[in-house]
Short mmCIF file of C-alpha atoms (C1' of nucleotides) in Angstrom, two decimals:
data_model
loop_
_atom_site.label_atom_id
_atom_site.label_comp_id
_atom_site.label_asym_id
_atom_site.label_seq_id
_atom_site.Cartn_x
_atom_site.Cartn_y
_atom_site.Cartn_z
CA UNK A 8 85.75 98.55 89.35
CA UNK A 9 84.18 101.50 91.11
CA UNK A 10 87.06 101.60 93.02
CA UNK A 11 84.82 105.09 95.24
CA UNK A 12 86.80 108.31 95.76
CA UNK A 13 88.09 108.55 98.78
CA UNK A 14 88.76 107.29 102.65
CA UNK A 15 87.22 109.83 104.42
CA UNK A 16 87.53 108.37 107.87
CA UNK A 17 91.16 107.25 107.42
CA UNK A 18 93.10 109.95 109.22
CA UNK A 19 96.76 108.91 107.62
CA UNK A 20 98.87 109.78 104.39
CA UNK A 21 98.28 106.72 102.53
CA UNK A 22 94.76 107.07 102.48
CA UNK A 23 95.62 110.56 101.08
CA UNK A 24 98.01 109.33 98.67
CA UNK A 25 95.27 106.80 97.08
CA UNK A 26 92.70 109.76 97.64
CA UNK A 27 94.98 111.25 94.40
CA UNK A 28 96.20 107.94 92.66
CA UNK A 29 94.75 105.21 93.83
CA UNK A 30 91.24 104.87 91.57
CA UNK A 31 91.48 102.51 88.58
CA UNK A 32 94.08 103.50 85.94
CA UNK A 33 95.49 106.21 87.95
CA UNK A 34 98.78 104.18 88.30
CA UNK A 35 98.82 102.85 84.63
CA UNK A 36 97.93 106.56 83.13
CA UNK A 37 101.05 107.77 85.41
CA UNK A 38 103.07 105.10 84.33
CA UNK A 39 102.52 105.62 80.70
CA UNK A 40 103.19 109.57 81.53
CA UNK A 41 106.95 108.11 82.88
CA UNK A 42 107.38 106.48 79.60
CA UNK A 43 107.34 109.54 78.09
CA UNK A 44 103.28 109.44 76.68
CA UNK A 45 102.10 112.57 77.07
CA UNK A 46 99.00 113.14 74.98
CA UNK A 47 94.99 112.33 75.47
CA UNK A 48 94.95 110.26 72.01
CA UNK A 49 98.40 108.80 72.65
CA UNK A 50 97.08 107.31 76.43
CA UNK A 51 94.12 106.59 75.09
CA UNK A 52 94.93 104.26 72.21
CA UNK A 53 98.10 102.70 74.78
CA UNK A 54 95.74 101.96 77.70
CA UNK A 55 92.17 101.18 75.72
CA UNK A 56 90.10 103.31 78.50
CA UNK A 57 86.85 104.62 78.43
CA UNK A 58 87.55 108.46 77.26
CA UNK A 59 85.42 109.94 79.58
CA UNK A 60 87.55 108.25 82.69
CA UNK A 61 90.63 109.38 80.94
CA UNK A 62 88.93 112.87 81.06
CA UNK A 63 88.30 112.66 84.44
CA UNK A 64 91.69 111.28 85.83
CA UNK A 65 93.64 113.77 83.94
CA UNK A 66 92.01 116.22 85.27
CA UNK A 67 91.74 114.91 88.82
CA UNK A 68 95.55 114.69 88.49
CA UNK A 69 95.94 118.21 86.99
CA UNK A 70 93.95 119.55 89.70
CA UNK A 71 96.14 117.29 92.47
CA UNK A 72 99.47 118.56 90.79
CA UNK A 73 100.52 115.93 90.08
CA UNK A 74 100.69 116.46 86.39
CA UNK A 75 100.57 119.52 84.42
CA UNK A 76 99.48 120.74 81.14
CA UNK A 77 101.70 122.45 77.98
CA UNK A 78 100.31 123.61 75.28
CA UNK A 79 101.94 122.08 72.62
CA UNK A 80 99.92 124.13 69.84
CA UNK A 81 97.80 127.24 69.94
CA UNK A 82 94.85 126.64 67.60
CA UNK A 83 93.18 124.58 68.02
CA UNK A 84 94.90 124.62 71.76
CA UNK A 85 96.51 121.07 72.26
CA UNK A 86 98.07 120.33 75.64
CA UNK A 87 100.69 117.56 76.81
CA UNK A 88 100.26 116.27 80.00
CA UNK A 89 103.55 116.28 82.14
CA UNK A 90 104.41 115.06 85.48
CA UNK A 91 105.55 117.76 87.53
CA UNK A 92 107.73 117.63 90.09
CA UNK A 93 105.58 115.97 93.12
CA UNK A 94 104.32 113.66 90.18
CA UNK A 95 107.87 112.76 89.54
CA UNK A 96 108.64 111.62 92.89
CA UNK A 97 106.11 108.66 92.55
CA UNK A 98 108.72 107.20 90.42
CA UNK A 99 109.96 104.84 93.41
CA UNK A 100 105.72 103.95 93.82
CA UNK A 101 105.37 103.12 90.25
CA UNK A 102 108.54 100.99 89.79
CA UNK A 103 108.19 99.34 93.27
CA UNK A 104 104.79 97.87 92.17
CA UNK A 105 106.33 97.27 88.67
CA UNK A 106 108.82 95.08 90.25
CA UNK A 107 106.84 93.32 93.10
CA UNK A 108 104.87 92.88 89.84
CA UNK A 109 107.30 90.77 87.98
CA UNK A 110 108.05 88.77 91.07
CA UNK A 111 105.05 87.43 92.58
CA UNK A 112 102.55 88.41 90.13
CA UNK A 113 103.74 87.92 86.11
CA UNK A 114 104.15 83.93 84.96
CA UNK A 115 107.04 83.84 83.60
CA UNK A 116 108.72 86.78 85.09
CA UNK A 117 108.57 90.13 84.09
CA UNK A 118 107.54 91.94 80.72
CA UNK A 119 110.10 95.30 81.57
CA UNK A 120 113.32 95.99 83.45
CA UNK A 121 114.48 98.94 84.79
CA UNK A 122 118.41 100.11 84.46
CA UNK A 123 120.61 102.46 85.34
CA UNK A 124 121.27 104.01 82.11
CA UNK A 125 124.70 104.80 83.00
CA UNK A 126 126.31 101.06 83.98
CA UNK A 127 123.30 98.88 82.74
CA UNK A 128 122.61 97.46 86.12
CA UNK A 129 118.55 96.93 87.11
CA UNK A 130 117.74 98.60 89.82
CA UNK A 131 117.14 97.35 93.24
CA UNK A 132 114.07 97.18 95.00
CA UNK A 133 114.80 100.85 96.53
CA UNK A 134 115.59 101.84 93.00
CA UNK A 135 118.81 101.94 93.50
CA UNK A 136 121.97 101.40 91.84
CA UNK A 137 124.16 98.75 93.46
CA UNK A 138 126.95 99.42 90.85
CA UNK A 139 127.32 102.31 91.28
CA UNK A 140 125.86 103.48 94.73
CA UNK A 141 123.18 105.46 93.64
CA UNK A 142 120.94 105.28 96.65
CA UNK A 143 117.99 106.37 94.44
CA UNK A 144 118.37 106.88 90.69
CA UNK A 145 116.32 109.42 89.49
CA UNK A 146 113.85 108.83 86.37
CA UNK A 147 115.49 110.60 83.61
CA UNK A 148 118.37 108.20 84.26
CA UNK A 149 116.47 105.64 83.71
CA UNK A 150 116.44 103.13 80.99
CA UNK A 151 113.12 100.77 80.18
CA UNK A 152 114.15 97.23 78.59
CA UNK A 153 111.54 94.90 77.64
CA UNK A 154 111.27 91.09 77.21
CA UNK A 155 108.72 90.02 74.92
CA UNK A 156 108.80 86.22 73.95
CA UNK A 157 109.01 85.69 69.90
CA UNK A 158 105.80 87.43 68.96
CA UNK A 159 106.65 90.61 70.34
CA UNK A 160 104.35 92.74 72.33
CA UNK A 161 100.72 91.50 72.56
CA UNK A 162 98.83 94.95 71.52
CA UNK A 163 100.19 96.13 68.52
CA UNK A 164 99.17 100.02 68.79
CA UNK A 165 101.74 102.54 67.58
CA UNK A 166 102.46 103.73 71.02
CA UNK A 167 103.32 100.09 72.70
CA UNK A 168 105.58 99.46 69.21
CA UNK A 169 107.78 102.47 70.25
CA UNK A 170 107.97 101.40 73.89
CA UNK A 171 109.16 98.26 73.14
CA UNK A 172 112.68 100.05 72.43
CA UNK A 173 115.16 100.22 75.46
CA UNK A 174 114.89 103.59 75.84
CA UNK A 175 114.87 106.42 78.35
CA UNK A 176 112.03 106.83 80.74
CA UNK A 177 110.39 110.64 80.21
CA UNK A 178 111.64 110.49 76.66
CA UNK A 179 108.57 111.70 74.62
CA UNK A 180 107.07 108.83 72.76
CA UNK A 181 106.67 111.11 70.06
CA UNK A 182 109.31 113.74 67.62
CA UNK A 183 111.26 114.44 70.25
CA UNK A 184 111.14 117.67 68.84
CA UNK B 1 89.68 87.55 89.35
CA UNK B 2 86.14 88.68 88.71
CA UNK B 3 85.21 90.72 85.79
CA UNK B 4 85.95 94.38 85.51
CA UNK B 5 88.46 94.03 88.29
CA UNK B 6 91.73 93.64 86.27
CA UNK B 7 93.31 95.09 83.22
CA UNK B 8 93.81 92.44 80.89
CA UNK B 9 94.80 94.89 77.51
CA UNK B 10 98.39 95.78 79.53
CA UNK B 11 100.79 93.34 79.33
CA UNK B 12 102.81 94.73 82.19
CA UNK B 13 104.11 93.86 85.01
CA UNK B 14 102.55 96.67 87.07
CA UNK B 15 98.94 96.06 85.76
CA UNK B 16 99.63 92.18 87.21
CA UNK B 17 100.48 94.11 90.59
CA UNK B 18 97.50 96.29 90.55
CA UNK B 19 95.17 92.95 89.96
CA UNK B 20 96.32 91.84 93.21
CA UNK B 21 96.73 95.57 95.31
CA UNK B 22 94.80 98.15 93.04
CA UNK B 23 91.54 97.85 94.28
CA UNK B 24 89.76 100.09 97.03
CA UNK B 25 91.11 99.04 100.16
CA UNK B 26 93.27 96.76 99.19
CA UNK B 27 96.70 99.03 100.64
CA UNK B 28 95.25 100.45 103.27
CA UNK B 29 94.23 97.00 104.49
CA UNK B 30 97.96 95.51 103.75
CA UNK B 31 99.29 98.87 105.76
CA UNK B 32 97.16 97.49 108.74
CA UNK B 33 98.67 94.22 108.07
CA UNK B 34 102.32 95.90 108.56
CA UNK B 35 100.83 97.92 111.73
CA UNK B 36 100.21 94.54 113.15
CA UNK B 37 96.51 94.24 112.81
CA UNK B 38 95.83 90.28 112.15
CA UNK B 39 91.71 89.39 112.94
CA UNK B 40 88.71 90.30 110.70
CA UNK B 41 86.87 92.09 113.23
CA UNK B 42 90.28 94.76 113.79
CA UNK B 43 90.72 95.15 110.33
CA UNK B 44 87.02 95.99 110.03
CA UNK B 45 86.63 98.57 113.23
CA UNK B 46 90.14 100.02 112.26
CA UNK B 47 88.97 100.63 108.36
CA UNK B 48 85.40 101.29 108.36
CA UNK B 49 84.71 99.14 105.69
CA UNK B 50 82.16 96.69 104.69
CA UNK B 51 82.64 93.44 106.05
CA UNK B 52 81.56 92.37 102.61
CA UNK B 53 84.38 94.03 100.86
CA UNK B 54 86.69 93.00 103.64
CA UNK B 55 85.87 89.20 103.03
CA UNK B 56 86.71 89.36 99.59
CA UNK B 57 89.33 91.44 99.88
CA UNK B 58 91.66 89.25 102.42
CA UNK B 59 90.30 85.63 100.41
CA UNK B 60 91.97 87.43 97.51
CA UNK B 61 95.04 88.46 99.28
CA UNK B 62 94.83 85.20 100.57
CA UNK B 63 94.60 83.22 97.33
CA UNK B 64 97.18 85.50 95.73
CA UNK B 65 99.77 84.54 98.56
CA UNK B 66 100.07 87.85 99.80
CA UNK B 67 98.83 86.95 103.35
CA UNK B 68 98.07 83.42 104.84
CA UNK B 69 95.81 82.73 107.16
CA UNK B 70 97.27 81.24 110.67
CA UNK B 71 94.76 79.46 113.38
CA UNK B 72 94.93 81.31 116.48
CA UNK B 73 92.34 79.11 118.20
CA UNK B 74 90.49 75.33 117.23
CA UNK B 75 86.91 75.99 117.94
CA UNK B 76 85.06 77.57 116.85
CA UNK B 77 88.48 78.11 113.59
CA UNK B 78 89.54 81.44 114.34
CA UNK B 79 92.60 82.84 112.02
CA UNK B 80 94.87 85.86 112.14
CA UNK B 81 95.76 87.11 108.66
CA UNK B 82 99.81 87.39 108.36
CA UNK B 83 101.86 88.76 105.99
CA UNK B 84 103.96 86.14 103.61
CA UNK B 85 107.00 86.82 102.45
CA UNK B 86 105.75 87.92 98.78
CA UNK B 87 103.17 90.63 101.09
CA UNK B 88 106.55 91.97 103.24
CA UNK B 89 108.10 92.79 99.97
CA UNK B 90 105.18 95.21 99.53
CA UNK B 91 106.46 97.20 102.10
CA UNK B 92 108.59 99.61 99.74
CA UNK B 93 105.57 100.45 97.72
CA UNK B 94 103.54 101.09 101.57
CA UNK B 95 106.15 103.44 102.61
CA UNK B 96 107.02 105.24 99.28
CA UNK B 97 102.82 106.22 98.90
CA UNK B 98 102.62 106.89 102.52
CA UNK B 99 105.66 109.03 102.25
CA UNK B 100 104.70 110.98 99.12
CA UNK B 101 100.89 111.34 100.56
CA UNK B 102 102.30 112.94 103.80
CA UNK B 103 104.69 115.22 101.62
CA UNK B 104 101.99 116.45 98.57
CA UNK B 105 98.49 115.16 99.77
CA UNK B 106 98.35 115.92 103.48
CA UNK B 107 97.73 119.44 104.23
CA UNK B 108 99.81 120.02 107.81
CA UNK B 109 102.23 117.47 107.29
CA UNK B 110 102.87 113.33 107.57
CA UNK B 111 100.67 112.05 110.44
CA UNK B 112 103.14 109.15 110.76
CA UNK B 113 107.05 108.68 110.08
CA UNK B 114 108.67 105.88 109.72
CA UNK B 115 112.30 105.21 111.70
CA UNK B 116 115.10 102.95 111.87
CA UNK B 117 114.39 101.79 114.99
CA UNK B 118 118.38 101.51 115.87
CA UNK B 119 119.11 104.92 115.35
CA UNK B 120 115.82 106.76 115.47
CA UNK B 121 116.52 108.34 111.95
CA UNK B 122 113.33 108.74 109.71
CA UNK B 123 113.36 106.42 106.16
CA UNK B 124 114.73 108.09 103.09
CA UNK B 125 112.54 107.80 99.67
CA UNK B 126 114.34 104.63 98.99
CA UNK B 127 113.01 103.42 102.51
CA UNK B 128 116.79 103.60 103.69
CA UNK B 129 118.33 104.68 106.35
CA UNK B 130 120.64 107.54 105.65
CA UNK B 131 122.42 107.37 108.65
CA UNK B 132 123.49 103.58 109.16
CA UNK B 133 123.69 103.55 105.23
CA UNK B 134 121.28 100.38 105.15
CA UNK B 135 120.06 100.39 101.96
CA UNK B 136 116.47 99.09 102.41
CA UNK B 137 115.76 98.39 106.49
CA UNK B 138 113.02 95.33 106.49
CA UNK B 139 109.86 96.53 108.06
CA UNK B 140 110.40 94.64 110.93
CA UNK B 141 113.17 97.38 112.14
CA UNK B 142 111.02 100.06 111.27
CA UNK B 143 109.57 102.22 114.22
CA UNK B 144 106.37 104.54 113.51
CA UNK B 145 105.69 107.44 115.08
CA UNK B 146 101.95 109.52 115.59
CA UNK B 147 102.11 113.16 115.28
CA UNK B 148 98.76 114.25 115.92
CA UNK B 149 97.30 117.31 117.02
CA UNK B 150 96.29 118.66 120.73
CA UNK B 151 93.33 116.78 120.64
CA UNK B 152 94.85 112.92 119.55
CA UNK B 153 93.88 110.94 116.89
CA UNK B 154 90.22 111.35 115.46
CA UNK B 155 89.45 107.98 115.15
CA UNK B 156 88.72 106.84 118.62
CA UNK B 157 88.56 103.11 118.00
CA UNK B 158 90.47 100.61 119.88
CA UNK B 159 93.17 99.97 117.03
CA UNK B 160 93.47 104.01 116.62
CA UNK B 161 95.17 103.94 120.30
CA UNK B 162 97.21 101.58 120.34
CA UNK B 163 98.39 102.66 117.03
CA UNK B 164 98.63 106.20 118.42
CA UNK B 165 102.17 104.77 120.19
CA UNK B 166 105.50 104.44 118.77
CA UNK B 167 105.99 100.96 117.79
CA UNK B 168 107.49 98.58 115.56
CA UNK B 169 105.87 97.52 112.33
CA UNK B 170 104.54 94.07 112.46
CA UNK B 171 104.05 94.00 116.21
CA UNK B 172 100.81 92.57 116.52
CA UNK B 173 98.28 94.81 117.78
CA UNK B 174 96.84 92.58 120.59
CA UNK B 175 98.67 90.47 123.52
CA UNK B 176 102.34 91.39 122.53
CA UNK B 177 102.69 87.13 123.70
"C1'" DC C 28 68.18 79.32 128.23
"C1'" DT C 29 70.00 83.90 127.04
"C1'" DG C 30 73.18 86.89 125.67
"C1'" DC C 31 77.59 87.93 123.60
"C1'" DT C 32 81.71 87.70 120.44
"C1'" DC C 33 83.80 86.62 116.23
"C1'" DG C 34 83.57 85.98 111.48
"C1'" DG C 35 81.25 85.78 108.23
"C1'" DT C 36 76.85 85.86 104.16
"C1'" DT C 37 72.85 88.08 101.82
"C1'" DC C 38 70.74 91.65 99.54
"C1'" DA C 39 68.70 96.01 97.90
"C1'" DG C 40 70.44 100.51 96.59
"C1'" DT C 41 74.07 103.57 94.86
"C1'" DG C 42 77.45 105.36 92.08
"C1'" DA C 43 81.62 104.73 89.27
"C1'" DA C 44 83.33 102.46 85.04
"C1'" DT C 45 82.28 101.10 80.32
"C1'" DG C 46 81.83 101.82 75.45
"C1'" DA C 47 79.47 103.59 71.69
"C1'" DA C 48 77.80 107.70 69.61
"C1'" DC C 49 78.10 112.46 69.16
"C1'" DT C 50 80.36 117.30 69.23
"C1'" DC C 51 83.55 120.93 68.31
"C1'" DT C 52 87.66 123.31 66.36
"C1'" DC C 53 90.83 123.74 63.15
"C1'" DG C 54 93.98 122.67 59.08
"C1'" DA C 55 94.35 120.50 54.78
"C1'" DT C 56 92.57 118.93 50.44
"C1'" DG C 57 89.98 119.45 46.06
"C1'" DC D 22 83.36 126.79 49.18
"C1'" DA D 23 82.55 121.90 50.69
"C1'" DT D 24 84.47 118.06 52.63
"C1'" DC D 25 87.56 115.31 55.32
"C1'" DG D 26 90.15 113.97 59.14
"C1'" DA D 27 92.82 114.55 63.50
"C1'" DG D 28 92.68 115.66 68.29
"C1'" DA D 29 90.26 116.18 72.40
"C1'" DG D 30 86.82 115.93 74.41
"C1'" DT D 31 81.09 115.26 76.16
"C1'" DT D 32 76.82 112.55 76.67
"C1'" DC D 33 74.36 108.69 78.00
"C1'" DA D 34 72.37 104.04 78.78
"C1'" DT D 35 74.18 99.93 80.74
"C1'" DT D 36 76.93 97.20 83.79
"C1'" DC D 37 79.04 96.01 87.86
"C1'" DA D 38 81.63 96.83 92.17
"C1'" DC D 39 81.03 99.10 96.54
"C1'" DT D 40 77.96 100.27 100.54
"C1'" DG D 41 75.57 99.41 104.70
"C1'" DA D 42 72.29 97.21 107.21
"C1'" DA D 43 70.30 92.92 108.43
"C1'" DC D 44 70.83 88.25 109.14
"C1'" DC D 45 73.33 83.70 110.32
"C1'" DG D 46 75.81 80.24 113.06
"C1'" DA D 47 79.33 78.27 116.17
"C1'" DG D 48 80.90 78.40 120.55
"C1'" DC D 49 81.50 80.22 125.17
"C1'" DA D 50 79.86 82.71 129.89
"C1'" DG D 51 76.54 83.41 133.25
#
DNA sequence: CTGCTCGGTTCAGTGAATGAACTCTCGATG
DNA sequence: CATCGAGAGTTCATTCACTGAACCGAGCAG
């Protein structure tokens, strides 16, 4: 897409805000890092990106703080990429597109829901609970459901096979250890 | 939509959202929309963007019934640009990036808030006001606010000023009618 | 007739995305 | 020791979207 790097002449905080996630698959690599994928191979074979963009937007978003890296072994040194803090509060960004998604954009509705793991209850479009009054229900209380029709999910890469679980959002995808 | 331009591997909701919103411009032009910028030629001044990329850009919206075009004079066919009703439910993804930019991408703080207009108080994350306990207040009762420096905004187009002011989302920026 | 505004279209040049091939380190296997 | 494979990249030619400047055309205004 070339989507360029930034909006220079736009003196506001949205133009900041897509200055650090707003190039193509900057959304869908964060996304994937709120379903708990956490490694280059494991975002890699989920999303089918070029490597070298992958490269470059983890990096970007390492640099931006908006995700950080752990070593997860010394030698040779292997790092998980985690959303820190600031990238954890993008959680209402990600699922409000996610839902406007479903709405007016999927044919025949949408592919994921979001709950409240607690009561069951999809959020609201402020990511709320209504249930329970949970004005904004944080990620780690968060449970992914999807909805595939009867073939299941349409990639069939080990990563998309565990997602299709109702499960926790930020639960590693893999051994959680 | 024209190759390279979606991401037709994800079967996700989000990736359908991004198809319609992800590419460059495409919020920043939507955020004019909810500033109350309607013609091509405001958009254009106000962004600093191609016209080229600005055509496409609001046939797309157009087509993908996130705005609609509205005659605002016969001859020669003149049209504003408005938001539909699928486009004003974008506003909770507007205000949660513009929110997080102000907060972790703009050094010095959020250029603009965004208020309940009947009580003055700023939006929470959830784009609800705290104070009346409204869960979600519809852009059209949301006030923004400038906070610029000593020297004013640093665009110095017509749009920048009026924009400069405290106003209501939506407002159209010319001939308040 | 001339100039001006508004809303475009056209087009050459640029630069980001793509995808295939290659690299490097290390642990395990034989 | 030699080989293999996993993980995480880098390199590079090609493609394709964005850029910006020039051009176009309808309808006023003087």
């Amino acid at each position: 897409m070339a989507l360029g790097t930034d909006y220079a002449q736009q003196d506001c905080s949205l133009a900041r805000a897509l200055e650090v996630v707003g190039e193509r698959w900057s959304l869908l690599i964060l996304r994937d890092a709120f379903y708990g994928v956490r490694r280059f191979n494991d975002f890699l074979v989920h999303l089918d990106i070029p490597r070298a963009v992958l490269t470059t937007r983890l990096t970007a978003f390492t640099e931006a703080g908006v995700l950080r890296k752990a070593a997860y072994q010394q030698s040779p040194p292997r790092y998980d990429y985690l959303l820190t803090d600031a990238g954890l509060e993008l959680w209402p960004v990600v699922h409000g597109l996610a839902l406007w998604g479903g709405r007016h954009a999927t044919p025949g509705g949408p592919l994921r829901t979001f709950h409240h793991e607690r009561c069951g209850t999809r959020l609201d479009a402020a990511g709320g609970c209504g249930r329970c009054g949970v004005h904004q229900v944080p990620p780690a209380d968060v449970e992914m459901r999807s909805h595939y029709g009867p073939q299941g999910p349409e990639r069939d890469d080990p990563i998309s096979a565990v997602l299709a679980e109702r499960r926790l959002l930020l639960r590693p995808v893999r051994a959680t250890t």
